[in-house]
mmCIF file of C-alpha atoms and ligand atoms in Angstrom:
data_model
loop_
_atom_site.group_PDB
_atom_site.id
_atom_site.type_symbol
_atom_site.label_atom_id
_atom_site.label_comp_id
_atom_site.label_asym_id
_atom_site.label_seq_id
_atom_site.Cartn_x
_atom_site.Cartn_y
_atom_site.Cartn_z
ATOM 1 C CA ILE R 1 -65.314 11.388 93.548
ATOM 2 C CA SER R 2 -67.583 11.735 90.571
ATOM 3 C CA ILE R 3 -67.037 14.337 87.870
ATOM 4 C CA GLU R 4 -69.681 14.902 85.217
ATOM 5 C CA GLY R 5 -69.483 17.234 82.239
ATOM 6 C CA LEU R 6 -66.967 19.483 83.983
ATOM 7 C CA SER R 7 -65.860 22.548 81.999
ATOM 8 C CA LYS R 8 -63.804 25.645 82.642
ATOM 9 C CA ILE R 9 -63.594 28.489 80.154
ATOM 10 C CA PHE R 10 -61.362 31.472 80.916
ATOM 11 C CA THR R 11 -62.404 34.728 79.268
ATOM 12 C CA SER R 12 -60.242 37.831 79.132
ATOM 13 C CA ASN R 13 -60.084 40.753 76.633
ATOM 14 C CA ASN R 14 -62.293 39.024 74.045
ATOM 15 C CA SER R 15 -60.155 35.879 74.140
ATOM 16 C CA LYS R 16 -61.619 32.576 75.318
ATOM 17 C CA THR R 17 -59.588 29.602 76.541
ATOM 18 C CA THR R 18 -61.289 26.293 77.200
ATOM 19 C CA ALA R 19 -58.967 24.851 79.866
ATOM 20 C CA VAL R 20 -61.217 21.896 80.778
ATOM 21 C CA GLU R 21 -63.859 20.602 78.376
ATOM 22 C CA ASN R 22 -66.800 18.379 79.253
ATOM 23 C CA LEU R 23 -64.775 16.078 81.483
ATOM 24 C CA ASP R 24 -66.207 12.876 82.995
ATOM 25 C CA LEU R 25 -64.247 10.874 85.566
ATOM 26 C CA ARG R 26 -64.802 8.608 88.565
ATOM 27 C CA ILE R 27 -62.167 8.259 91.248
ATOM 28 C CA GLU R 28 -62.620 5.523 93.859
ATOM 29 C CA GLU R 29 -62.021 6.040 97.558
ATOM 30 C CA GLY R 30 -58.462 5.102 98.587
ATOM 31 C CA ASP R 31 -57.095 5.250 95.035
ATOM 32 C CA ILE R 32 -53.879 6.930 93.967
ATOM 33 C CA PHE R 33 -55.105 8.529 90.768
ATOM 34 C CA GLY R 34 -52.714 10.207 88.353
ATOM 35 C CA VAL R 35 -53.514 12.863 85.774
ATOM 36 C CA ILE R 36 -50.789 13.250 83.171
ATOM 37 C CA GLY R 37 -50.423 15.557 80.181
ATOM 38 C CA TYR R 38 -48.234 18.176 78.553
ATOM 39 C CA SER R 39 -48.023 21.734 79.821
ATOM 40 C CA GLY R 40 -51.272 23.579 79.039
ATOM 41 C CA ALA R 41 -53.380 20.395 78.903
ATOM 42 C CA GLY R 42 -55.620 21.681 81.717
ATOM 43 C CA LYS R 43 -54.308 19.520 84.594
ATOM 44 C CA SER R 44 -53.789 22.331 87.057
ATOM 45 C CA THR R 45 -57.160 23.901 86.266
ATOM 46 C CA PHE R 46 -58.795 20.491 86.721
ATOM 47 C CA VAL R 47 -57.280 19.891 90.142
ATOM 48 C CA ARG R 48 -58.099 23.466 91.250
ATOM 49 C CA LEU R 49 -61.731 22.902 90.238
ATOM 50 C CA LEU R 50 -61.887 19.960 92.653
ATOM 51 C CA ASN R 51 -61.621 22.222 95.692
ATOM 52 C CA ARG R 52 -63.194 25.167 93.901
ATOM 53 C CA LEU R 53 -60.080 27.296 93.839
ATOM 54 C CA GLU R 54 -61.522 27.770 90.338
ATOM 55 C CA GLU R 55 -65.252 28.172 89.683
ATOM 56 C CA PRO R 56 -66.488 25.690 87.072
ATOM 57 C CA SER R 57 -68.171 27.056 83.941
ATOM 58 C CA GLY R 58 -70.328 23.937 83.803
ATOM 59 C CA GLY R 59 -70.750 20.415 85.116
ATOM 60 C CA ARG R 60 -70.794 18.751 88.503
ATOM 61 C CA ILE R 61 -68.316 17.415 91.064
ATOM 62 C CA THR R 62 -69.531 15.203 93.897
ATOM 63 C CA ILE R 63 -67.253 14.038 96.694
ATOM 64 C CA ASN R 64 -68.728 11.464 99.108
ATOM 65 C CA ASN R 65 -72.166 12.246 97.667
ATOM 66 C CA GLU R 66 -71.789 15.950 98.399
ATOM 67 C CA ASP R 67 -72.133 18.272 95.430
ATOM 68 C CA ILE R 68 -69.095 20.577 95.673
ATOM 69 C CA THR R 69 -70.296 22.697 92.755
ATOM 70 C CA ALA R 70 -73.602 23.602 94.448
ATOM 71 C CA MET R 71 -72.097 24.689 97.790
ATOM 72 C CA THR R 72 -72.292 28.152 99.294
ATOM 73 C CA THR R 73 -69.082 29.795 100.525
ATOM 74 C CA SER R 74 -69.693 28.748 104.134
ATOM 75 C CA GLN R 75 -70.510 25.143 103.188
ATOM 76 C CA LEU R 76 -67.391 25.113 101.061
ATOM 77 C CA ARG R 77 -65.232 26.276 103.945
ATOM 78 C CA ILE R 78 -66.244 23.138 105.891
ATOM 79 C CA ALA R 79 -66.001 20.810 102.856
ATOM 80 C CA ARG R 80 -62.476 22.076 102.112
ATOM 81 C CA GLN R 81 -61.262 20.613 105.414
ATOM 82 C CA ASP R 82 -61.774 17.242 103.713
ATOM 83 C CA ILE R 83 -59.567 18.231 100.765
ATOM 84 C CA GLY R 84 -55.861 18.909 101.355
ATOM 85 C CA MET R 85 -53.555 20.226 98.657
ATOM 86 C CA ILE R 86 -49.812 20.384 98.006
ATOM 87 C CA PHE R 87 -48.001 22.460 95.393
ATOM 88 C CA GLN R 88 -44.907 22.482 93.188
ATOM 89 C CA HIS R 89 -43.389 25.463 95.009
ATOM 90 C CA PHE R 90 -44.698 24.389 98.413
ATOM 91 C CA ASN R 91 -46.574 27.665 99.169
ATOM 92 C CA LEU R 92 -45.220 27.856 102.721
ATOM 93 C CA LEU R 93 -45.324 30.931 104.919
ATOM 94 C CA TRP R 94 -41.712 32.049 104.911
ATOM 95 C CA SER R 95 -41.847 34.078 108.135
ATOM 96 C CA ARG R 96 -43.227 31.157 110.135
ATOM 97 C CA THR R 97 -41.411 28.134 111.533
ATOM 98 C CA VAL R 98 -42.136 24.559 110.438
ATOM 99 C CA GLU R 99 -44.451 23.962 113.413
ATOM 100 C CA ASP R 100 -46.294 27.248 112.851
ATOM 101 C CA ASN R 101 -46.770 26.499 109.145
ATOM 102 C CA ILE R 102 -48.295 23.126 110.039
ATOM 103 C CA ALA R 103 -50.426 24.646 112.818
ATOM 104 C CA PHE R 104 -51.846 27.318 110.499
ATOM 105 C CA PRO R 105 -54.873 25.360 109.172
ATOM 106 C CA LEU R 106 -55.543 24.125 112.728
ATOM 107 C CA GLU R 107 -55.663 27.726 113.939
ATOM 108 C CA ILE R 108 -58.151 28.555 111.188
ATOM 109 C CA ALA R 109 -60.224 25.518 112.184
ATOM 110 C CA GLY R 110 -60.297 26.921 115.749
ATOM 111 C CA LEU R 111 -58.382 24.229 117.667
ATOM 112 C CA SER R 112 -57.065 25.103 121.140
ATOM 113 C CA LYS R 113 -53.331 25.607 121.571
ATOM 114 C CA ALA R 114 -52.902 22.289 123.409
ATOM 115 C CA LYS R 115 -54.737 20.361 120.693
ATOM 116 C CA ARG R 116 -52.768 22.139 117.985
ATOM 117 C CA GLN R 117 -49.456 21.226 119.632
ATOM 118 C CA ARG R 118 -50.446 17.578 119.950
ATOM 119 C CA ARG R 119 -51.621 17.355 116.340
ATOM 120 C CA VAL R 120 -48.519 19.180 115.011
ATOM 121 C CA GLN R 121 -46.253 16.689 116.795
ATOM 122 C CA GLU R 122 -48.168 13.737 115.276
ATOM 123 C CA LEU R 123 -47.802 15.291 111.817
ATOM 124 C CA ILE R 124 -44.100 16.050 112.282
ATOM 125 C CA ASP R 125 -43.543 12.390 113.171
ATOM 126 C CA LEU R 126 -45.695 11.187 110.256
ATOM 127 C CA VAL R 127 -43.705 13.125 107.636
ATOM 128 C CA GLY R 128 -40.288 12.560 109.255
ATOM 129 C CA LEU R 129 -39.366 16.111 110.301
ATOM 130 C CA SER R 130 -38.489 15.560 113.970
ATOM 131 C CA GLY R 131 -35.923 18.102 115.116
ATOM 132 C CA LYS R 132 -36.965 20.670 112.480
ATOM 133 C CA GLU R 133 -39.915 22.118 114.441
ATOM 134 C CA LYS R 134 -38.278 25.516 114.994
ATOM 135 C CA ALA R 135 -36.598 25.806 111.579
ATOM 136 C CA TYR R 136 -37.770 28.317 108.960
ATOM 137 C CA PRO R 137 -38.573 27.180 105.400
ATOM 138 C CA SER R 138 -35.468 28.930 104.031
ATOM 139 C CA GLN R 139 -33.350 26.622 106.216
ATOM 140 C CA LEU R 140 -34.851 23.457 104.698
ATOM 141 C CA SER R 141 -34.080 21.427 101.577
ATOM 142 C CA GLY R 142 -36.710 21.126 98.844
ATOM 143 C CA GLY R 143 -37.763 17.683 100.084
ATOM 144 C CA GLN R 144 -38.087 18.923 103.648
ATOM 145 C CA LYS R 145 -40.186 21.876 102.461
ATOM 146 C CA GLN R 146 -42.535 19.493 100.670
ATOM 147 C CA ARG R 147 -42.789 17.398 103.855
ATOM 148 C CA VAL R 148 -43.981 20.550 105.632
ATOM 149 C CA GLY R 149 -46.461 21.078 102.788
ATOM 150 C CA ILE R 150 -47.741 17.518 103.205
ATOM 151 C CA ALA R 151 -48.044 17.830 106.998
ATOM 152 C CA ARG R 152 -49.961 21.104 106.616
ATOM 153 C CA ALA R 153 -52.251 19.564 103.980
ATOM 154 C CA LEU R 154 -53.040 16.631 106.309
ATOM 155 C CA ALA R 155 -53.531 18.757 109.441
ATOM 156 C CA ASN R 156 -57.336 18.667 109.420
ATOM 157 C CA LYS R 157 -57.491 14.949 108.506
ATOM 158 C CA PRO R 158 -58.750 15.323 104.933
ATOM 159 C CA LYS R 159 -60.202 12.425 102.939
ATOM 160 C CA VAL R 160 -58.615 13.592 99.689
ATOM 161 C CA LEU R 161 -55.124 14.935 98.958
ATOM 162 C CA LEU R 162 -54.598 16.925 95.749
ATOM 163 C CA CYS R 163 -51.001 17.093 94.496
ATOM 164 C CA ASP R 164 -50.240 19.736 91.841
ATOM 165 C CA GLU R 165 -46.820 18.882 90.310
ATOM 166 C CA ALA R 166 -45.711 18.192 93.889
ATOM 167 C CA THR R 167 -42.361 16.659 92.925
ATOM 168 C CA SER R 168 -41.574 18.681 89.783
ATOM 169 C CA ALA R 169 -39.186 21.040 91.592
ATOM 170 C CA LEU R 170 -37.296 18.192 93.292
ATOM 171 C CA ASP R 171 -34.297 16.098 92.220
ATOM 172 C CA PRO R 172 -34.930 12.404 91.364
ATOM 173 C CA GLU R 173 -33.812 10.998 94.715
ATOM 174 C CA THR R 174 -35.910 13.456 96.707
ATOM 175 C CA THR R 175 -38.833 12.830 94.354
ATOM 176 C CA ASN R 176 -38.679 9.121 95.160
ATOM 177 C CA ALA R 177 -38.603 9.790 98.910
ATOM 178 C CA ILE R 178 -41.653 12.071 98.679
ATOM 179 C CA LEU R 179 -43.516 9.539 96.505
ATOM 180 C CA ASP R 180 -42.727 6.808 99.083
ATOM 181 C CA LEU R 181 -44.171 9.072 101.777
ATOM 182 C CA LEU R 182 -47.358 9.586 99.733
ATOM 183 C CA VAL R 183 -47.760 5.804 99.355
ATOM 184 C CA ASP R 184 -47.280 5.372 103.134
ATOM 185 C CA ILE R 185 -49.905 8.001 103.826
ATOM 186 C CA ASN R 186 -52.305 6.398 101.355
ATOM 187 C CA LYS R 187 -51.888 3.029 103.110
ATOM 188 C CA GLN R 188 -51.856 4.285 106.702
ATOM 189 C CA LEU R 189 -54.709 6.775 106.438
ATOM 190 C CA GLY R 190 -56.737 5.292 103.562
ATOM 191 C CA LEU R 191 -56.638 8.722 101.983
ATOM 192 C CA THR R 192 -57.511 9.198 98.308
ATOM 193 C CA ILE R 193 -54.661 10.855 96.403
ATOM 194 C CA ILE R 194 -55.036 12.728 93.118
ATOM 195 C CA LEU R 195 -51.722 13.592 91.598
ATOM 196 C CA ILE R 196 -51.091 15.678 88.514
ATOM 197 C CA THR R 197 -47.754 15.606 86.747
ATOM 198 C CA HIS R 198 -46.091 15.830 83.352
ATOM 199 C CA GLU R 199 -43.681 13.043 84.372
ATOM 200 C CA MET R 200 -44.525 9.488 83.344
ATOM 201 C CA HIS R 201 -42.175 7.886 85.903
ATOM 202 C CA VAL R 202 -44.084 9.513 88.770
ATOM 203 C CA ILE R 203 -47.335 7.918 87.566
ATOM 204 C CA ARG R 204 -45.630 4.558 87.018
ATOM 205 C CA LYS R 205 -44.118 4.584 90.495
ATOM 206 C CA ILE R 206 -47.208 5.153 92.620
ATOM 207 C CA CYS R 207 -50.503 5.446 90.721
ATOM 208 C CA LYS R 208 -53.117 2.701 90.372
ATOM 209 C CA HIS R 209 -55.204 4.551 87.812
ATOM 210 C CA VAL R 210 -54.369 7.295 85.352
ATOM 211 C CA ALA R 211 -56.142 9.746 83.072
ATOM 212 C CA VAL R 212 -54.279 11.281 80.145
ATOM 213 C CA MET R 213 -55.280 14.891 79.424
ATOM 214 C CA GLU R 214 -54.883 16.707 76.128
ATOM 215 C CA LYS R 215 -56.360 20.131 75.282
ATOM 216 C CA GLY R 216 -58.757 20.060 78.236
ATOM 217 C CA LYS R 217 -60.058 16.564 77.571
ATOM 218 C CA VAL R 218 -59.356 13.100 78.966
ATOM 219 C CA VAL R 219 -58.145 11.167 75.928
ATOM 220 C CA GLU R 220 -57.398 7.914 77.726
ATOM 221 C CA GLN R 221 -57.939 6.450 81.190
ATOM 222 C CA GLY R 222 -57.691 3.200 83.091
ATOM 223 C CA GLU R 223 -55.232 1.140 85.103
ATOM 224 C CA VAL R 224 -51.670 2.426 84.751
ATOM 225 C CA MET R 225 -50.401 -0.891 83.371
ATOM 226 C CA ASP R 226 -53.081 -1.021 80.680
ATOM 227 C CA VAL R 227 -52.804 2.610 79.603
ATOM 228 C CA PHE R 228 -49.019 2.593 79.339
ATOM 229 C CA LEU R 229 -48.473 -0.910 77.970
ATOM 230 C CA HIS R 230 -51.075 -0.748 75.197
ATOM 231 C CA PRO R 231 -50.807 2.701 73.626
HETATM 232 P P1 ADP X 1 -51.509 22.394 82.835
HETATM 233 O O1 ADP X 1 -51.664 22.361 84.309
HETATM 234 O O2 ADP X 1 -51.830 21.080 82.193
HETATM 235 O O3 ADP X 1 -50.201 22.940 82.373
HETATM 236 P P2 ADP X 1 -53.391 24.610 82.956
HETATM 237 O O4 ADP X 1 -54.615 24.085 83.618
HETATM 238 O O5 ADP X 1 -52.452 25.420 83.764
HETATM 239 O O6 ADP X 1 -52.633 23.401 82.256
HETATM 240 O O7 ADP X 1 -53.835 25.478 81.699
HETATM 241 C C1 ADP X 1 -54.772 25.042 80.719
HETATM 242 C C2 ADP X 1 -55.076 26.179 79.767
HETATM 243 O O8 ADP X 1 -55.823 27.188 80.454
HETATM 244 C C3 ADP X 1 -53.847 26.874 79.209
HETATM 245 O O9 ADP X 1 -54.117 27.239 77.888
HETATM 246 C C4 ADP X 1 -53.709 28.092 80.107
HETATM 247 O O10 ADP X 1 -53.057 29.131 79.414
HETATM 248 C C5 ADP X 1 -55.141 28.427 80.410
HETATM 249 N N1 ADP X 1 -55.300 29.109 81.715
HETATM 250 C C6 ADP X 1 -55.010 28.569 82.921
HETATM 251 N N2 ADP X 1 -55.288 29.449 83.907
HETATM 252 C C7 ADP X 1 -55.772 30.564 83.306
HETATM 253 C C8 ADP X 1 -56.242 31.827 83.767
HETATM 254 N N3 ADP X 1 -56.294 32.110 85.081
HETATM 255 N N4 ADP X 1 -56.655 32.725 82.850
HETATM 256 C C9 ADP X 1 -56.635 32.435 81.534
HETATM 257 N N5 ADP X 1 -56.205 31.269 81.019
HETATM 258 C C10 ADP X 1 -55.778 30.341 81.886
HETATM 259 P P1 ADP X 2 -38.077 25.897 94.090
HETATM 260 O O1 ADP X 2 -36.713 25.539 94.566
HETATM 261 O O2 ADP X 2 -39.031 24.775 94.042
HETATM 262 O O3 ADP X 2 -38.105 26.728 92.836
HETATM 263 P P2 ADP X 2 -38.187 27.661 96.383
HETATM 264 O O4 ADP X 2 -38.511 26.958 97.626
HETATM 265 O O5 ADP X 2 -36.809 28.077 96.134
HETATM 266 O O6 ADP X 2 -38.775 26.822 95.181
HETATM 267 O O7 ADP X 2 -39.096 28.967 96.282
HETATM 268 C C1 ADP X 2 -40.501 28.940 96.105
HETATM 269 C C2 ADP X 2 -40.966 30.385 96.079
HETATM 270 O O8 ADP X 2 -40.781 31.014 97.362
HETATM 271 C C3 ADP X 2 -40.204 31.248 95.093
HETATM 272 O O9 ADP X 2 -41.102 32.176 94.520
HETATM 273 C C4 ADP X 2 -39.154 31.952 95.948
HETATM 274 O O10 ADP X 2 -38.813 33.197 95.421
HETATM 275 C C5 ADP X 2 -39.880 32.107 97.279
HETATM 276 N N1 ADP X 2 -38.945 31.989 98.409
HETATM 277 C C6 ADP X 2 -38.002 31.064 98.597
HETATM 278 N N2 ADP X 2 -37.318 31.244 99.733
HETATM 279 C C7 ADP X 2 -37.869 32.348 100.312
HETATM 280 C C8 ADP X 2 -37.609 33.095 101.525
HETATM 281 N N3 ADP X 2 -36.671 32.718 102.375
HETATM 282 N N4 ADP X 2 -38.361 34.164 101.775
HETATM 283 C C9 ADP X 2 -39.333 34.543 100.914
HETATM 284 N N5 ADP X 2 -39.618 33.921 99.763
HETATM 285 C C10 ADP X 2 -38.897 32.845 99.451
#
């Protein structure tokens, strides 16, 4: 993933906020890359630019040599299957069961019912939710809800997983279990993980590389050990 001169300026009622400013970054395939910073640093905007949930004001993002920023809506729809995302508050469909939440992106992708069922079972096993297929999100713990979020994000076999404060609503023990699962997935599937957080211990536990964001800019980046040991 290569990011060059990426900017995002929000304008509303004559006020301008530069959320991301002229950002350059390279993220290698298979990495677990952390982005850390205080609230308002621009982390969430940055990660939402990567799958064009936000339109950039300037700059370029290329993923596997494909220019995400130049894509039309229909090209983007296909490219987004390669980019999964999980969220702080899980963003599940509350009226659907676990298996139907996970099947949702497969339905959109047009898979047959038989193929969907097979894939959902694989994903349930991968994230450790066997026996919870018919449960509703309201019947699950926070950690279990995030496992559903992870399974749904992986449904279409993406190459990149974006994690937006994915453990910030969880207690420490559950956080560790979810982080262990992310490491497993990174190893098993070779998936690139980009994780944003305001919590240093999350970065220390699983990331290989880190970028520190402040006021829309990357102020420091490198290997986690180097960045945190030599401030
Ligand atoms: P972080 O994720 O690091 O907390 P954000 O990316 O959410 O930071 O926000 C960065 C800055 O952009 C903040 O000043 C925030 O208020 C502003 N911002 C984010 N989203 C919007 C929006 N949709 N409209 C206007 N300003 C926004
Ligand atoms: P957290 O514990 O991380 O704050 P929750 O899982 O409790 O998050 O809730 C996430 C969001 O979904 C909240 O906005 C909450 O109001 C909403 N929500 C939670 N449970 C249900 C439910 N059973 N039906 C509809 N909305 C719900």
